[in-house]
PDB file of C-alpha atoms in Angstrom:
ATOM      1  CA  MET A  80      53.690 102.776 105.195  1.00  0.00           C
ATOM      2  CA  THR A  81      57.079 104.480 105.173  1.00  0.00           C
ATOM      3  CA  CYS A  82      55.844 107.034 102.621  1.00  0.00           C
ATOM      4  CA  ILE A  83      52.850 107.875 104.819  1.00  0.00           C
ATOM      5  CA  LEU A  84      55.057 108.356 107.885  1.00  0.00           C
ATOM      6  CA  CYS A  85      57.380 110.622 105.916  1.00  0.00           C
ATOM      7  CA  PHE A  86      54.504 112.606 104.402  1.00  0.00           C
ATOM      8  CA  VAL A  87      52.782 113.354 107.711  1.00  0.00           C
ATOM      9  CA  GLY A  88      56.064 113.877 109.569  1.00  0.00           C
ATOM     10  CA  LEU A  89      55.656 111.162 112.205  1.00  0.00           C
ATOM     11  CA  PHE A  90      59.277 109.983 112.182  1.00  0.00           C
ATOM     12  CA  PRO A  91      60.374 112.593 114.785  1.00  0.00           C
ATOM     13  CA  LEU A  92      57.497 111.414 116.985  1.00  0.00           C
ATOM     14  CA  LEU A  93      58.567 107.790 116.646  1.00  0.00           C
ATOM     15  CA  ALA A  94      62.157 108.787 117.419  1.00  0.00           C
ATOM     16  CA  ALA A  95      60.973 110.518 120.594  1.00  0.00           C
ATOM     17  CA  VAL A  96      58.761 107.619 121.722  1.00  0.00           C
ATOM     18  CA  LEU A  97      60.894 104.628 120.775  1.00  0.00           C
ATOM     19  CA  PRO A  98      64.385 104.149 122.223  1.00  0.00           C
ATOM     20  CA  THR A  99      67.341 104.426 119.857  1.00  0.00           C
ATOM     21  CA  PRO A 100      68.495 100.784 120.362  1.00  0.00           C
ATOM     22  CA  ALA A 101      65.078  99.676 119.070  1.00  0.00           C
ATOM     23  CA  ILE A 102      65.148 101.921 115.987  1.00  0.00           C
ATOM     24  CA  VAL A 103      68.709 101.307 114.794  1.00  0.00           C
ATOM     25  CA  PRO A 104      68.287  97.567 114.000  1.00  0.00           C
ATOM     26  CA  VAL A 105      65.122  98.323 112.003  1.00  0.00           C
ATOM     27  CA  LEU A 106      66.870 101.049 110.012  1.00  0.00           C
ATOM     28  CA  LEU A 107      69.864  98.773 109.474  1.00  0.00           C
ATOM     29  CA  TYR A 108      67.616  96.005 108.163  1.00  0.00           C
ATOM     30  CA  ILE A 109      65.818  98.422 105.820  1.00  0.00           C
ATOM     31  CA  GLY A 110      69.169  99.679 104.534  1.00  0.00           C
ATOM     32  CA  LEU A 111      70.406  96.150 103.881  1.00  0.00           C
ATOM     33  CA  VAL A 112      67.213  95.238 102.027  1.00  0.00           C
ATOM     34  CA  ILE A 113      67.320  98.377  99.888  1.00  0.00           C
ATOM     35  CA  GLY A 114      71.029  97.931  99.151  1.00  0.00           C
ATOM     36  CA  SER A 115      70.667  94.291  98.118  1.00  0.00           C
ATOM     37  CA  GLN A 116      67.593  95.055  96.031  1.00  0.00           C
ATOM     38  CA  ALA A 117      69.440  97.798  94.177  1.00  0.00           C
ATOM     39  CA  PHE A 118      71.886  95.210  92.847  1.00  0.00           C
ATOM     40  CA  ARG A 119      69.345  92.415  92.401  1.00  0.00           C
ATOM     41  CA  VAL A 120      66.855  94.189  90.134  1.00  0.00           C
ATOM     42  CA  VAL A 121      69.210  96.040  87.772  1.00  0.00           C
ATOM     43  CA  PRO A 122      71.386  94.641  84.964  1.00  0.00           C
ATOM     44  CA  ARG A 123      74.970  93.834  85.857  1.00  0.00           C
ATOM     45  CA  ALA A 124      76.232  96.499  83.483  1.00  0.00           C
ATOM     46  CA  TYR A 125      74.688  99.198  85.681  1.00  0.00           C
ATOM     47  CA  TYR A 126      76.370  98.152  88.925  1.00  0.00           C
ATOM     48  CA  PRO A 127      78.919 101.021  88.686  1.00  0.00           C
ATOM     49  CA  ALA A 128      76.035 103.497  88.323  1.00  0.00           C
ATOM     50  CA  VAL A 129      74.394 102.074  91.465  1.00  0.00           C
ATOM     51  CA  VAL A 130      77.619 102.559  93.427  1.00  0.00           C
ATOM     52  CA  LEU A 131      77.996 106.066  91.989  1.00  0.00           C
ATOM     53  CA  ALA A 132      74.486 106.952  93.170  1.00  0.00           C
ATOM     54  CA  MET A 133      75.416 105.861  96.703  1.00  0.00           C
ATOM     55  CA  VAL A 134      78.486 108.096  96.939  1.00  0.00           C
ATOM     56  CA  PRO A 135      76.650 111.328  97.948  1.00  0.00           C
ATOM     57  CA  ASN A 136      74.801 109.487 100.711  1.00  0.00           C
ATOM     58  CA  LEU A 137      78.075 108.047 102.013  1.00  0.00           C
ATOM     59  CA  ALA A 138      79.547 111.559 101.931  1.00  0.00           C
ATOM     60  CA  ALA A 139      76.574 112.896 103.894  1.00  0.00           C
ATOM     61  CA  TRP A 140      76.983 110.084 106.424  1.00  0.00           C
ATOM     62  CA  GLY A 141      80.712 110.792 106.805  1.00  0.00           C
ATOM     63  CA  SER A 142      80.321 114.558 107.178  1.00  0.00           C
ATOM     64  CA  GLY A 143      77.531 113.991 109.705  1.00  0.00           C
ATOM     65  CA  TYR A 144      79.800 111.812 111.837  1.00  0.00           C
ATOM     66  CA  VAL A 145      82.530 114.461 111.709  1.00  0.00           C
ATOM     67  CA  ASP A 146      80.026 117.108 112.802  1.00  0.00           C
ATOM     68  CA  ASP A 147      78.801 114.905 115.671  1.00  0.00           C
ATOM     69  CA  ALA A 148      82.353 114.184 116.842  1.00  0.00           C
ATOM     70  CA  LEU A 149      83.323 117.856 116.784  1.00  0.00           C
ATOM     71  CA  SER A 150      80.082 118.814 118.524  1.00  0.00           C
ATOM     72  CA  ALA A 151      80.787 116.293 121.295  1.00  0.00           C
ATOM     73  CA  ALA A 152      84.196 117.905 121.725  1.00  0.00           C
ATOM     74  CA  GLY A 153      82.560 121.314 122.111  1.00  0.00           C
ATOM     75  CA  THR A 154      83.671 122.723 118.786  1.00  0.00           C
ATOM     76  CA  SER A 155      82.706 122.706 115.110  1.00  0.00           C
ATOM     77  CA  ALA A 156      84.278 122.421 111.690  1.00  0.00           C
ATOM     78  CA  ALA A 157      84.124 126.186 111.242  1.00  0.00           C
ATOM     79  CA  ARG A 158      86.078 126.747 114.467  1.00  0.00           C
ATOM     80  CA  VAL A 159      88.664 124.072 113.754  1.00  0.00           C
ATOM     81  CA  GLY A 160      89.179 125.270 110.179  1.00  0.00           C
ATOM     82  CA  GLN A 161      89.312 123.445 106.885  1.00  0.00           C
ATOM     83  CA  SER A 162      93.119 123.534 106.718  1.00  0.00           C
ATOM     84  CA  ALA A 163      93.493 121.881 110.138  1.00  0.00           C
ATOM     85  CA  LEU A 164      91.021 119.152 109.199  1.00  0.00           C
ATOM     86  CA  ALA A 165      92.676 118.605 105.818  1.00  0.00           C
ATOM     87  CA  SER A 166      96.119 118.319 107.447  1.00  0.00           C
ATOM     88  CA  SER A 167      94.691 115.489 109.578  1.00  0.00           C
ATOM     89  CA  GLY A 168      93.396 113.664 106.511  1.00  0.00           C
ATOM     90  CA  VAL A 169      89.753 114.724 106.885  1.00  0.00           C
ATOM     91  CA  VAL A 170      88.480 116.229 103.628  1.00  0.00           C
ATOM     92  CA  TYR A 171      85.503 117.791 105.355  1.00  0.00           C
ATOM     93  CA  ASP A 172      84.778 120.470 102.778  1.00  0.00           C
ATOM     94  CA  GLY A 173      84.475 117.920  99.984  1.00  0.00           C
ATOM     95  CA  LEU A 174      82.338 115.570 102.066  1.00  0.00           C
ATOM     96  CA  HIS A 175      80.051 118.389 103.127  1.00  0.00           C
ATOM     97  CA  THR A 176      79.608 119.748  99.592  1.00  0.00           C
ATOM     98  CA  LEU A 177      79.044 116.327  98.053  1.00  0.00           C
ATOM     99  CA  GLY A 178      76.645 115.263 100.804  1.00  0.00           C
ATOM    100  CA  ASN A 179      74.329 118.281 100.579  1.00  0.00           C
ATOM    101  CA  GLY A 180      71.171 117.212  98.766  1.00  0.00           C
ATOM    102  CA  ALA A 181      72.422 113.635  98.690  1.00  0.00           C
ATOM    103  CA  VAL A 182      69.133 112.096  97.519  1.00  0.00           C
ATOM    104  CA  LEU A 183      68.756 114.361  94.487  1.00  0.00           C
ATOM    105  CA  ASP A 184      72.466 114.275  93.764  1.00  0.00           C
ATOM    106  CA  GLY A 185      72.484 110.481  93.859  1.00  0.00           C
ATOM    107  CA  MET A 186      69.641 110.355  91.346  1.00  0.00           C
ATOM    108  CA  ILE A 187      71.488 112.725  88.990  1.00  0.00           C
ATOM    109  CA  LEU A 188      74.819 110.905  89.253  1.00  0.00           C
ATOM    110  CA  GLY A 189      73.143 107.505  88.889  1.00  0.00           C
ATOM    111  CA  ALA A 190      71.315 108.592  85.733  1.00  0.00           C
ATOM    112  CA  MET A 191      74.499 110.065  84.306  1.00  0.00           C
ATOM    113  CA  GLY A 192      76.313 106.805  85.004  1.00  0.00           C
ATOM    114  CA  VAL A 193      73.622 104.695  83.340  1.00  0.00           C
ATOM    115  CA  PHE A 194      73.608 106.733  80.139  1.00  0.00           C
ATOM    116  CA  LEU A 195      77.387 106.890  80.001  1.00  0.00           C
ATOM    117  CA  ILE A 196      77.540 103.112  80.348  1.00  0.00           C
ATOM    118  CA  ASP A 197      74.973 102.792  77.547  1.00  0.00           C
ATOM    119  CA  ARG A 198      76.967 105.373  75.543  1.00  0.00           C
ATOM    120  CA  ARG A 199      73.888 107.560  75.132  1.00  0.00           C
ATOM    121  CA  PHE A 200      75.861 110.734  75.521  1.00  0.00           C
ATOM    122  CA  LEU A 201      73.088 113.210  74.721  1.00  0.00           C
ATOM    123  CA  ARG A 202      70.944 111.873  77.556  1.00  0.00           C
ATOM    124  CA  ALA A 203      73.940 111.942  79.892  1.00  0.00           C
ATOM    125  CA  ALA A 204      74.554 115.566  78.854  1.00  0.00           C
ATOM    126  CA  ALA A 205      70.908 116.393  79.593  1.00  0.00           C
ATOM    127  CA  PHE A 206      71.210 115.065  83.152  1.00  0.00           C
ATOM    128  CA  CYS A 207      74.469 116.984  83.580  1.00  0.00           C
ATOM    129  CA  MET A 208      72.600 120.167  82.719  1.00  0.00           C
ATOM    130  CA  VAL A 209      69.836 119.230  85.171  1.00  0.00           C
ATOM    131  CA  GLY A 210      72.522 118.799  87.826  1.00  0.00           C
ATOM    132  CA  ALA A 211      73.942 122.216  86.919  1.00  0.00           C
ATOM    133  CA  GLY A 212      70.508 123.776  87.309  1.00  0.00           C
ATOM    134  CA  LEU A 213      69.946 122.135  90.693  1.00  0.00           C
ATOM    135  CA  ALA A 214      73.404 123.144  91.899  1.00  0.00           C
ATOM    136  CA  ILE A 215      73.081 126.765  90.835  1.00  0.00           C
ATOM    137  CA  VAL A 216      70.041 127.213  93.106  1.00  0.00           C
ATOM    138  CA  GLY A 217      71.466 125.167  95.987  1.00  0.00           C
ATOM    139  CA  LEU A 218      69.140 122.168  95.841  1.00  0.00           C
ATOM    140  CA  ILE A 219      72.259 119.984  95.621  1.00  0.00           C
ATOM    141  CA  HIS A 220      75.754 120.715  96.942  1.00  0.00           C
ATOM    142  CA  GLY A 221      74.520 123.827  98.753  1.00  0.00           C
ATOM    143  CA  ASP A 222      73.939 124.791 102.366  1.00  0.00           C
ATOM    144  CA  GLU A 223      70.829 126.788 101.452  1.00  0.00           C
ATOM    145  CA  VAL A 224      68.439 127.235  98.573  1.00  0.00           C
ATOM    146  CA  HIS A 225      69.609 130.430  96.912  1.00  0.00           C
ATOM    147  CA  VAL A 226      70.623 131.457  93.408  1.00  0.00           C
ATOM    148  CA  PHE A 227      74.354 131.086  92.716  1.00  0.00           C
ATOM    149  CA  THR A 228      74.903 129.232  95.980  1.00  0.00           C
ATOM    150  CA  ASN A 229      77.691 127.102  94.525  1.00  0.00           C
ATOM    151  CA  SER A 230      78.486 128.297  91.035  1.00  0.00           C
ATOM    152  CA  ARG A 231      81.723 126.313  90.801  1.00  0.00           C
ATOM    153  CA  VAL A 232      79.916 122.994  91.172  1.00  0.00           C
ATOM    154  CA  ALA A 233      77.289 124.109  88.663  1.00  0.00           C
ATOM    155  CA  LEU A 234      80.066 125.019  86.230  1.00  0.00           C
ATOM    156  CA  GLY A 235      81.535 121.551  86.704  1.00  0.00           C
ATOM    157  CA  TYR A 236      78.228 119.924  85.809  1.00  0.00           C
ATOM    158  CA  ALA A 237      77.900 122.205  82.771  1.00  0.00           C
ATOM    159  CA  LEU A 238      81.403 121.324  81.550  1.00  0.00           C
ATOM    160  CA  ALA A 239      80.609 117.644  82.044  1.00  0.00           C
ATOM    161  CA  GLY A 240      77.479 118.121  79.946  1.00  0.00           C
ATOM    162  CA  LEU A 241      79.451 119.779  77.151  1.00  0.00           C
ATOM    163  CA  THR A 242      81.980 116.949  77.273  1.00  0.00           C
ATOM    164  CA  CYS A 243      79.240 114.322  77.016  1.00  0.00           C
ATOM    165  CA  ALA A 244      77.617 116.203  74.127  1.00  0.00           C
ATOM    166  CA  SER A 245      80.937 116.431  72.302  1.00  0.00           C
ATOM    167  CA  LEU A 246      81.395 112.668  72.610  1.00  0.00           C
ATOM    168  CA  CYS A 247      78.466 112.262  70.210  1.00  0.00           C
ATOM    169  CA  LEU A 248      80.805 113.474  67.449  1.00  0.00           C
ATOM    170  CA  LEU A 249      82.796 110.267  67.840  1.00  0.00           C
ATOM    171  CA  ARG A 250      79.717 108.283  66.745  1.00  0.00           C
ATOM    172  CA  VAL A 251      80.449 105.499  69.209  1.00  0.00           C
ATOM    173  CA  PRO A 252      77.826 102.720  68.914  1.00  0.00           C
ATOM    174  CA  GLU A 253      75.530 102.209  71.855  1.00  0.00           C
ATOM    175  CA  ARG A 254      76.155  99.396  74.298  1.00  0.00           C
ATOM    176  CA  VAL A 255      74.985  95.937  73.243  1.00  0.00           C
ATOM    177  CA  PRO A 256      72.886  94.204  75.941  1.00  0.00           C
ATOM    178  CA  ASP A 257      74.572  91.310  77.695  1.00  0.00           C
ATOM    179  CA  ARG A 258      73.117  88.084  76.323  1.00  0.00           C
ATOM    180  CA  ASP A 259      73.904  86.313  79.610  1.00  0.00           C
ATOM    181  CA  ASP A 260      71.882  88.815  81.668  1.00  0.00           C
ATOM    182  CA  PRO A 261      68.073  88.470  81.364  1.00  0.00           C
ATOM    183  CA  LEU A 262      67.565  91.710  83.284  1.00  0.00           C
ATOM    184  CA  ASP A 263      69.589  93.543  80.655  1.00  0.00           C
ATOM    185  CA  HIS A 264      67.305  92.326  77.862  1.00  0.00           C
ATOM    186  CA  ALA A 265      64.193  93.144  79.895  1.00  0.00           C
ATOM    187  CA  ALA A 266      65.430  96.684  80.542  1.00  0.00           C
ATOM    188  CA  THR A 267      66.193  97.098  76.849  1.00  0.00           C
ATOM    189  CA  ARG A 268      62.702  96.018  75.833  1.00  0.00           C
ATOM    190  CA  GLU A 269      61.051  98.272  78.428  1.00  0.00           C
ATOM    191  CA  ASP A 270      63.083 101.217  77.212  1.00  0.00           C
ATOM    192  CA  GLY A 271      61.976 100.559  73.632  1.00  0.00           C
ATOM    193  CA  HIS A 272      65.566 100.612  72.474  1.00  0.00           C
ATOM    194  CA  ARG A 273      65.978  98.874  69.132  1.00  0.00           C
ATOM    195  CA  ILE A 274      69.151  96.915  68.522  1.00  0.00           C
ATOM    196  CA  ALA A 275      70.745  96.942  65.111  1.00  0.00           C
ATOM    197  CA  ASP A 276      70.706  93.670  63.155  1.00  0.00           C
ATOM    198  CA  SER A 277      74.429  93.104  63.553  1.00  0.00           C
ATOM    199  CA  GLN A 278      74.208  93.808  67.271  1.00  0.00           C
ATOM    200  CA  ALA A 279      71.162  91.569  67.666  1.00  0.00           C
ATOM    201  CA  GLU A 280      73.033  88.722  66.057  1.00  0.00           C
ATOM    202  CA  ALA A 281      75.873  89.230  68.498  1.00  0.00           C
ATOM    203  CA  VAL A 282      73.413  89.146  71.392  1.00  0.00           C
ATOM    204  CA  VAL A 283      71.476  86.097  70.295  1.00  0.00           C
ATOM    205  CA  GLY A 284      74.540  84.236  69.086  1.00  0.00           C
ATOM    206  CA  SER A 285      75.818  83.157  65.717  1.00  0.00           C
ATOM    207  CA  PRO A 286      73.983  80.392  63.831  1.00  0.00           C
ATOM    208  CA  THR A 287      76.907  78.043  64.352  1.00  0.00           C
ATOM    209  CA  GLU A 288      76.392  78.259  68.107  1.00  0.00           C
ATOM    210  CA  LYS A 289      72.825  76.998  67.896  1.00  0.00           C
ATOM    211  CA  LYS A 290      72.242  73.327  68.504  1.00  0.00           C
ATOM    212  CA  ALA A 291      71.003  71.257  65.639  1.00  0.00           C
ATOM    213  CA  ALA A 292      67.482  69.934  65.953  1.00  0.00           C
ATOM    214  CA  PRO A 293      67.254  66.170  66.566  1.00  0.00           C
ATOM    215  CA  VAL A 294      66.366  64.091  63.493  1.00  0.00           C
TER     216      VAL A 294
END
């Protein structure tokens, strides 16, 4: 239902018809459900990646509140100036840059976090390069969609990708699934990732840990 409303653009109509006090509790409930589900359906090892994916949305929320407060005061961030805001402890420029394209940026950062946790550095490098491509055209971290909108952010993603690719030279073994987390094993099987024999033994447990069958 939500997808249909978004696709046909009926949310502005609902916002105009329904009063704000009636909409806010519904949105709050949906946010709580989505947030709890994000931690309930993923392996525990990926919890940091889930939090990392939320950071751009929190930045967008924070920069939006700053914009609303300045607008209510009859001014804007451009009029106040970045230096004046920074001297008051408000890092508006960083919040605004990180929050632009928060949905796409959260997906990129979350994927990077997952593959870094799994120590699959080539896949993490690939998503870094995707982030660089999206940033260079302004789809993330940009005020508008235009080539070379924010080249510094794109360069940062590219350097992160090169760093992740260089980590492959260390030949660090991939992460062993947590034997106490069923979701971790299910995600491993769905991904088709094959565990080495020594790692599988560590996951299942040594033979001495198995209980002897009753006589």
